[in-house]
CSV table of C-alpha atoms in Angstrom, one decimal:
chain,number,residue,atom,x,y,z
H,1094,UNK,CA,3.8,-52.2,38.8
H,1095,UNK,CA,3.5,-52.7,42.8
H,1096,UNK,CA,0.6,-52.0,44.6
H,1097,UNK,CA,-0.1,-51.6,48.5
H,1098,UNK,CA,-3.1,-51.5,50.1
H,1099,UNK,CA,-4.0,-51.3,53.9
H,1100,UNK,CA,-7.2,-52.0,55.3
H,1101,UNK,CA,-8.9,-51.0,59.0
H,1102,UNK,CA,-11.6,-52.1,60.4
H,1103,UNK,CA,-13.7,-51.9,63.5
H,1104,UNK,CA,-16.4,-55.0,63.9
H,1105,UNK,CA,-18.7,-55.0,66.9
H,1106,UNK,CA,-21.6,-57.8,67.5
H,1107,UNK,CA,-24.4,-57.0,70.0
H,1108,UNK,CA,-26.4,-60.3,70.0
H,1109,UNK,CA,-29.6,-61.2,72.5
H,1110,UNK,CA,-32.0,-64.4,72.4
H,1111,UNK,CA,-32.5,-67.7,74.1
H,1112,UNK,CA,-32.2,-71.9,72.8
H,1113,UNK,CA,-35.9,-72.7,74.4
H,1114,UNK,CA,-38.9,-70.2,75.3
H,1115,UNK,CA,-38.4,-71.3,79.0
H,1116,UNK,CA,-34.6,-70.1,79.2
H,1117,UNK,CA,-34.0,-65.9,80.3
H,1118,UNK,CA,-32.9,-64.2,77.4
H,1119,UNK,CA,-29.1,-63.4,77.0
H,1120,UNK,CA,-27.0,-60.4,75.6
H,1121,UNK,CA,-23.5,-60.8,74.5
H,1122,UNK,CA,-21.3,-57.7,72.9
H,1123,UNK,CA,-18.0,-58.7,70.9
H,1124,UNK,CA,-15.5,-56.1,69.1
H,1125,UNK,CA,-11.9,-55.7,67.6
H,1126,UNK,CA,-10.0,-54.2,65.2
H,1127,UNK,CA,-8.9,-56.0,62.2
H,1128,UNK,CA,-5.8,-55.1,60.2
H,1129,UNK,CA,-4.7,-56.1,56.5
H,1130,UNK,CA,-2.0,-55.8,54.4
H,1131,UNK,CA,-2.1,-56.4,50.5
H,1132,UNK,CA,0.7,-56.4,47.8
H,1133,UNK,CA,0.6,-56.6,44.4
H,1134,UNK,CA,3.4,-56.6,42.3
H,1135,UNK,CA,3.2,-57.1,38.5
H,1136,UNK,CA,6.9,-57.2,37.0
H,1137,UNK,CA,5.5,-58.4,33.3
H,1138,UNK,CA,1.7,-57.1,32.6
H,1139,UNK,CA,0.4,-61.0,32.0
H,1140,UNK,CA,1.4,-61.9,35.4
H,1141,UNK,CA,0.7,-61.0,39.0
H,1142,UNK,CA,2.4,-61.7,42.4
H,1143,UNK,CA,0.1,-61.2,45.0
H,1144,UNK,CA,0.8,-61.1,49.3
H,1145,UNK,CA,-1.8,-60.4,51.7
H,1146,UNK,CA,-1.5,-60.4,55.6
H,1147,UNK,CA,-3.7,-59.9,58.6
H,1148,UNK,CA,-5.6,-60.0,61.7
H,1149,UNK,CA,-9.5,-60.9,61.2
H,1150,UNK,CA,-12.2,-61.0,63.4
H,1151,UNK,CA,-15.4,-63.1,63.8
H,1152,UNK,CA,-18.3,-63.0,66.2
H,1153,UNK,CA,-20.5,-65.6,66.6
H,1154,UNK,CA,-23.5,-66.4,64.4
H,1155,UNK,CA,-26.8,-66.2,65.9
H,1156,UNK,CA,-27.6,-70.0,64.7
H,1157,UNK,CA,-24.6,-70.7,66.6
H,1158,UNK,CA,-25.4,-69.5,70.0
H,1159,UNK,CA,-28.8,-70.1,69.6
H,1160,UNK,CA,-30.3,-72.4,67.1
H,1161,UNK,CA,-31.6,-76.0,68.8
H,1162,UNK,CA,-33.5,-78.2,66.1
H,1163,UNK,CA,-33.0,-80.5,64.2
H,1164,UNK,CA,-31.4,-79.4,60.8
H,1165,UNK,CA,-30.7,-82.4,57.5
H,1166,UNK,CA,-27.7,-83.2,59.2
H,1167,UNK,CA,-28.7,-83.7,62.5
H,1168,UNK,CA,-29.8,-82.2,65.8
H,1169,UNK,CA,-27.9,-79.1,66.1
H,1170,UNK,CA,-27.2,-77.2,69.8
H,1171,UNK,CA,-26.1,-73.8,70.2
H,1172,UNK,CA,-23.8,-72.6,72.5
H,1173,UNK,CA,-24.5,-68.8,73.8
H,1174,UNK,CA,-21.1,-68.3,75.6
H,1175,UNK,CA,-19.0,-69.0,72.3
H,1176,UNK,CA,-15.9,-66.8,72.1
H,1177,UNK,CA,-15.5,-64.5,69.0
H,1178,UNK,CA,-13.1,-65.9,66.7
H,1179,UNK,CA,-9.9,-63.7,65.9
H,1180,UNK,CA,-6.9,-64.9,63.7
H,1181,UNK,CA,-3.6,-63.8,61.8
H,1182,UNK,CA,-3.6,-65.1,58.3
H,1183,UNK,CA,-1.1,-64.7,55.5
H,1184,UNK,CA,-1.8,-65.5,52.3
H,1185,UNK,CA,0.7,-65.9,48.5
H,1186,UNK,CA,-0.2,-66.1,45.1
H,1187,UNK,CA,-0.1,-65.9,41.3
H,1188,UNK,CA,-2.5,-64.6,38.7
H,1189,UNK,CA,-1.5,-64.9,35.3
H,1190,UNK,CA,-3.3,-64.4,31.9
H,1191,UNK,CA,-2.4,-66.0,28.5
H,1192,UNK,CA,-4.9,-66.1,24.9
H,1193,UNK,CA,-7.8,-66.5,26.5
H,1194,UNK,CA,-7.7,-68.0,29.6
H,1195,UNK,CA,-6.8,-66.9,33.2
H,1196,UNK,CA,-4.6,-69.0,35.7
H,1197,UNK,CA,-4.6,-68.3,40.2
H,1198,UNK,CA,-2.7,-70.0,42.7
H,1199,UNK,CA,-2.6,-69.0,46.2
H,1200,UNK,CA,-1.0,-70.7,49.3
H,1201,UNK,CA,-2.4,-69.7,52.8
H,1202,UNK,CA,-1.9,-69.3,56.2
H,1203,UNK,CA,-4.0,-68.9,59.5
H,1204,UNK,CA,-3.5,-69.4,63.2
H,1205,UNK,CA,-7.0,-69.2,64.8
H,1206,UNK,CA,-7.6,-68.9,68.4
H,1207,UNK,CA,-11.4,-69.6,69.3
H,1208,UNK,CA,-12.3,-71.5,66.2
H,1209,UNK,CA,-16.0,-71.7,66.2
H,1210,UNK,CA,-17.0,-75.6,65.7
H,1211,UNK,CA,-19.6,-78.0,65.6
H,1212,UNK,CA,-18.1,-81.7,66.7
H,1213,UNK,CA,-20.3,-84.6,67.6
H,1214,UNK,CA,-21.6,-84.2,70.8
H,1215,UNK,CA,-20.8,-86.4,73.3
H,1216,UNK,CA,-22.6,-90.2,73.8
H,1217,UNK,CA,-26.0,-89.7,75.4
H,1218,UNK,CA,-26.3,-86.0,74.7
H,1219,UNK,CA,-30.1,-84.9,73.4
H,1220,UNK,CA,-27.4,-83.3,70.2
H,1221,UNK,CA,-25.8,-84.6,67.2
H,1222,UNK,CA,-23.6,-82.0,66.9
H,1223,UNK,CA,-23.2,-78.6,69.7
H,1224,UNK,CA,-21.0,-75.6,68.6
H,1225,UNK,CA,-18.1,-75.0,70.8
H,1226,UNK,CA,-15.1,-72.9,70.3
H,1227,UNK,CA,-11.3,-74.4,69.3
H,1228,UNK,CA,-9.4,-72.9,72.0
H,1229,UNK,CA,-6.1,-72.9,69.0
H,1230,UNK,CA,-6.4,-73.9,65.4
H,1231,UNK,CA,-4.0,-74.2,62.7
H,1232,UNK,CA,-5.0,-73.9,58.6
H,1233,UNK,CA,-3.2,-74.2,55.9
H,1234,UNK,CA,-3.6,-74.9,52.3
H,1235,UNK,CA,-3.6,-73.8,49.0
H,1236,UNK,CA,-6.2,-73.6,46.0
H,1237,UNK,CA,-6.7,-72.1,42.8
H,1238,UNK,CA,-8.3,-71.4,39.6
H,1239,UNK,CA,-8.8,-71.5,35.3
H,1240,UNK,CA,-11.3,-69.3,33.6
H,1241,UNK,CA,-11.8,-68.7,30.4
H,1242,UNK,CA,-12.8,-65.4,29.2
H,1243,UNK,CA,-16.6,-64.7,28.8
H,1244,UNK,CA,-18.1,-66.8,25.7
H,1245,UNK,CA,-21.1,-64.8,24.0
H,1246,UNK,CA,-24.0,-67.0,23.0
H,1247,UNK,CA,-26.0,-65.4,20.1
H,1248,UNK,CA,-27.5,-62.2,20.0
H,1249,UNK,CA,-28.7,-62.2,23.4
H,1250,UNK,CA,-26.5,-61.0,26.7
H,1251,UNK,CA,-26.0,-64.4,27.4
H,1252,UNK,CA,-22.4,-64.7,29.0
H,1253,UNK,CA,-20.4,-67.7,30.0
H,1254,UNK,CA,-17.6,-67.8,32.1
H,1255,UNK,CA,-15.8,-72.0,32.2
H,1256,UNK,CA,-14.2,-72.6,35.3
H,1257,UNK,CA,-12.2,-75.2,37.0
H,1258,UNK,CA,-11.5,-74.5,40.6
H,1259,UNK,CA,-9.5,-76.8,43.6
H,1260,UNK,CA,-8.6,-75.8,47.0
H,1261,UNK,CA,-7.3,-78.4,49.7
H,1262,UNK,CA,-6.6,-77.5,53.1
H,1263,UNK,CA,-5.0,-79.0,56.4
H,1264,UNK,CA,-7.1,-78.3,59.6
H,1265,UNK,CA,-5.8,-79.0,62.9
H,1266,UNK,CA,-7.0,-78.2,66.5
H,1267,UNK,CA,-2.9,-77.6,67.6
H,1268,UNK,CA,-4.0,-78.3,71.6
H,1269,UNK,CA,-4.8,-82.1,70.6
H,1270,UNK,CA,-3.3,-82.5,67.2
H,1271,UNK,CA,-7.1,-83.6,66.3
H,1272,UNK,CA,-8.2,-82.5,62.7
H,1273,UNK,CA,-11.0,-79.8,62.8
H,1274,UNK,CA,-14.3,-81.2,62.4
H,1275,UNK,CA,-16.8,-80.6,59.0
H,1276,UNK,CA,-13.8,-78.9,57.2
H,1277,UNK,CA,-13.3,-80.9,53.7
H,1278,UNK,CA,-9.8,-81.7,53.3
H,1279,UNK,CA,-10.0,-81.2,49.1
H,1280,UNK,CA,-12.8,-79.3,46.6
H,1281,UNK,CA,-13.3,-79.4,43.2
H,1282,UNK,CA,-16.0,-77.4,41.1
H,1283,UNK,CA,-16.4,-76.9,37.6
């Protein structure tokens, strides 16, 4: 009935390129090692207490160094000296299954240093929006899920899964006490 799982993992991000034809071309390299730990613990077989923790990594997207153009949003700015993103996230939850349907919960956890952003740029700038890194952010929310089981239509392999899924989550820069920017505070999808 428990189960323990540990994860490794060695990420490295070589990235080259320029915003504008006119600008010299730069070349960026970002690695770590990432670390997880995963518990699962069933002590009745309908139901499922789950713990992960960890340290994650995450380089920079190309778009986000790079891209400058204009998007359905806005006028986007990339920022080629954006900081990798690391943080240690801990994570709780419930799965549970009764008849036919199944029930998850999860609560979670992260402290981010370098959270990679895209605010509103600053009155007078050529951008709408430029990425910049979040020097510390805090998030922390929970979310979760029903499903039915798969419902067979005719003779066909036609599978349906229903769904109903929420997640709401708190985002804070923790240097200002600003919330993050272009991170919905609640979800809901059926």
């Amino acid at each position: 009935p428990l189960r323990v799982t540990l994860g490794l993992r060695y990420d490295a991000v070589e990235s080259w390129g320029a915003q504008q034809e006119d600008q010299p071309t730069d070349h960026q390299h970002d690695s770590a090692v990432s670390g997880n730990l995963g518990i699962v613990y069933r002590p009745i077989e309908p139901l499922a207490l789950i713990l992960n923790g960890g340290r994650a990594f995450r380089g920079a997207s190309i778009r986000e160094k790079y891209f400058y153009g204009s998007t359905c949003f806005g006028f986007f700015c990339g920022s080629p000296d954006l900081e990798p993103e690391t943080s240690w996230n801990v994570e709780l939850g419930t799965r549970l299954r009764i008849g036919q349907f199944e029930f998850e919960g999860f609560f979670h956890n992260s402290f981010v240093n370098d959270l990679i952003t895209a605010p509103p740029a600053p009155e007078g700038s050529e951008c709408d929006f430029v990425y910049e890194n979040t020097d510390n952010a805090w998030l922390v929310g929970v979310d979760g899920q029903v499903m039915a089981r798969r419902i067979r239509l005719g003779h066909d392999a036609v599978n349906l899964r229903p769904f109903l899924r929420f997640s709401w989550v708190r985002a804070e820069n923790t240097d200002t006490g600003e919330p993050i920017p272009q991170i919905p505070p609640a979800r809901l999808q059926a």
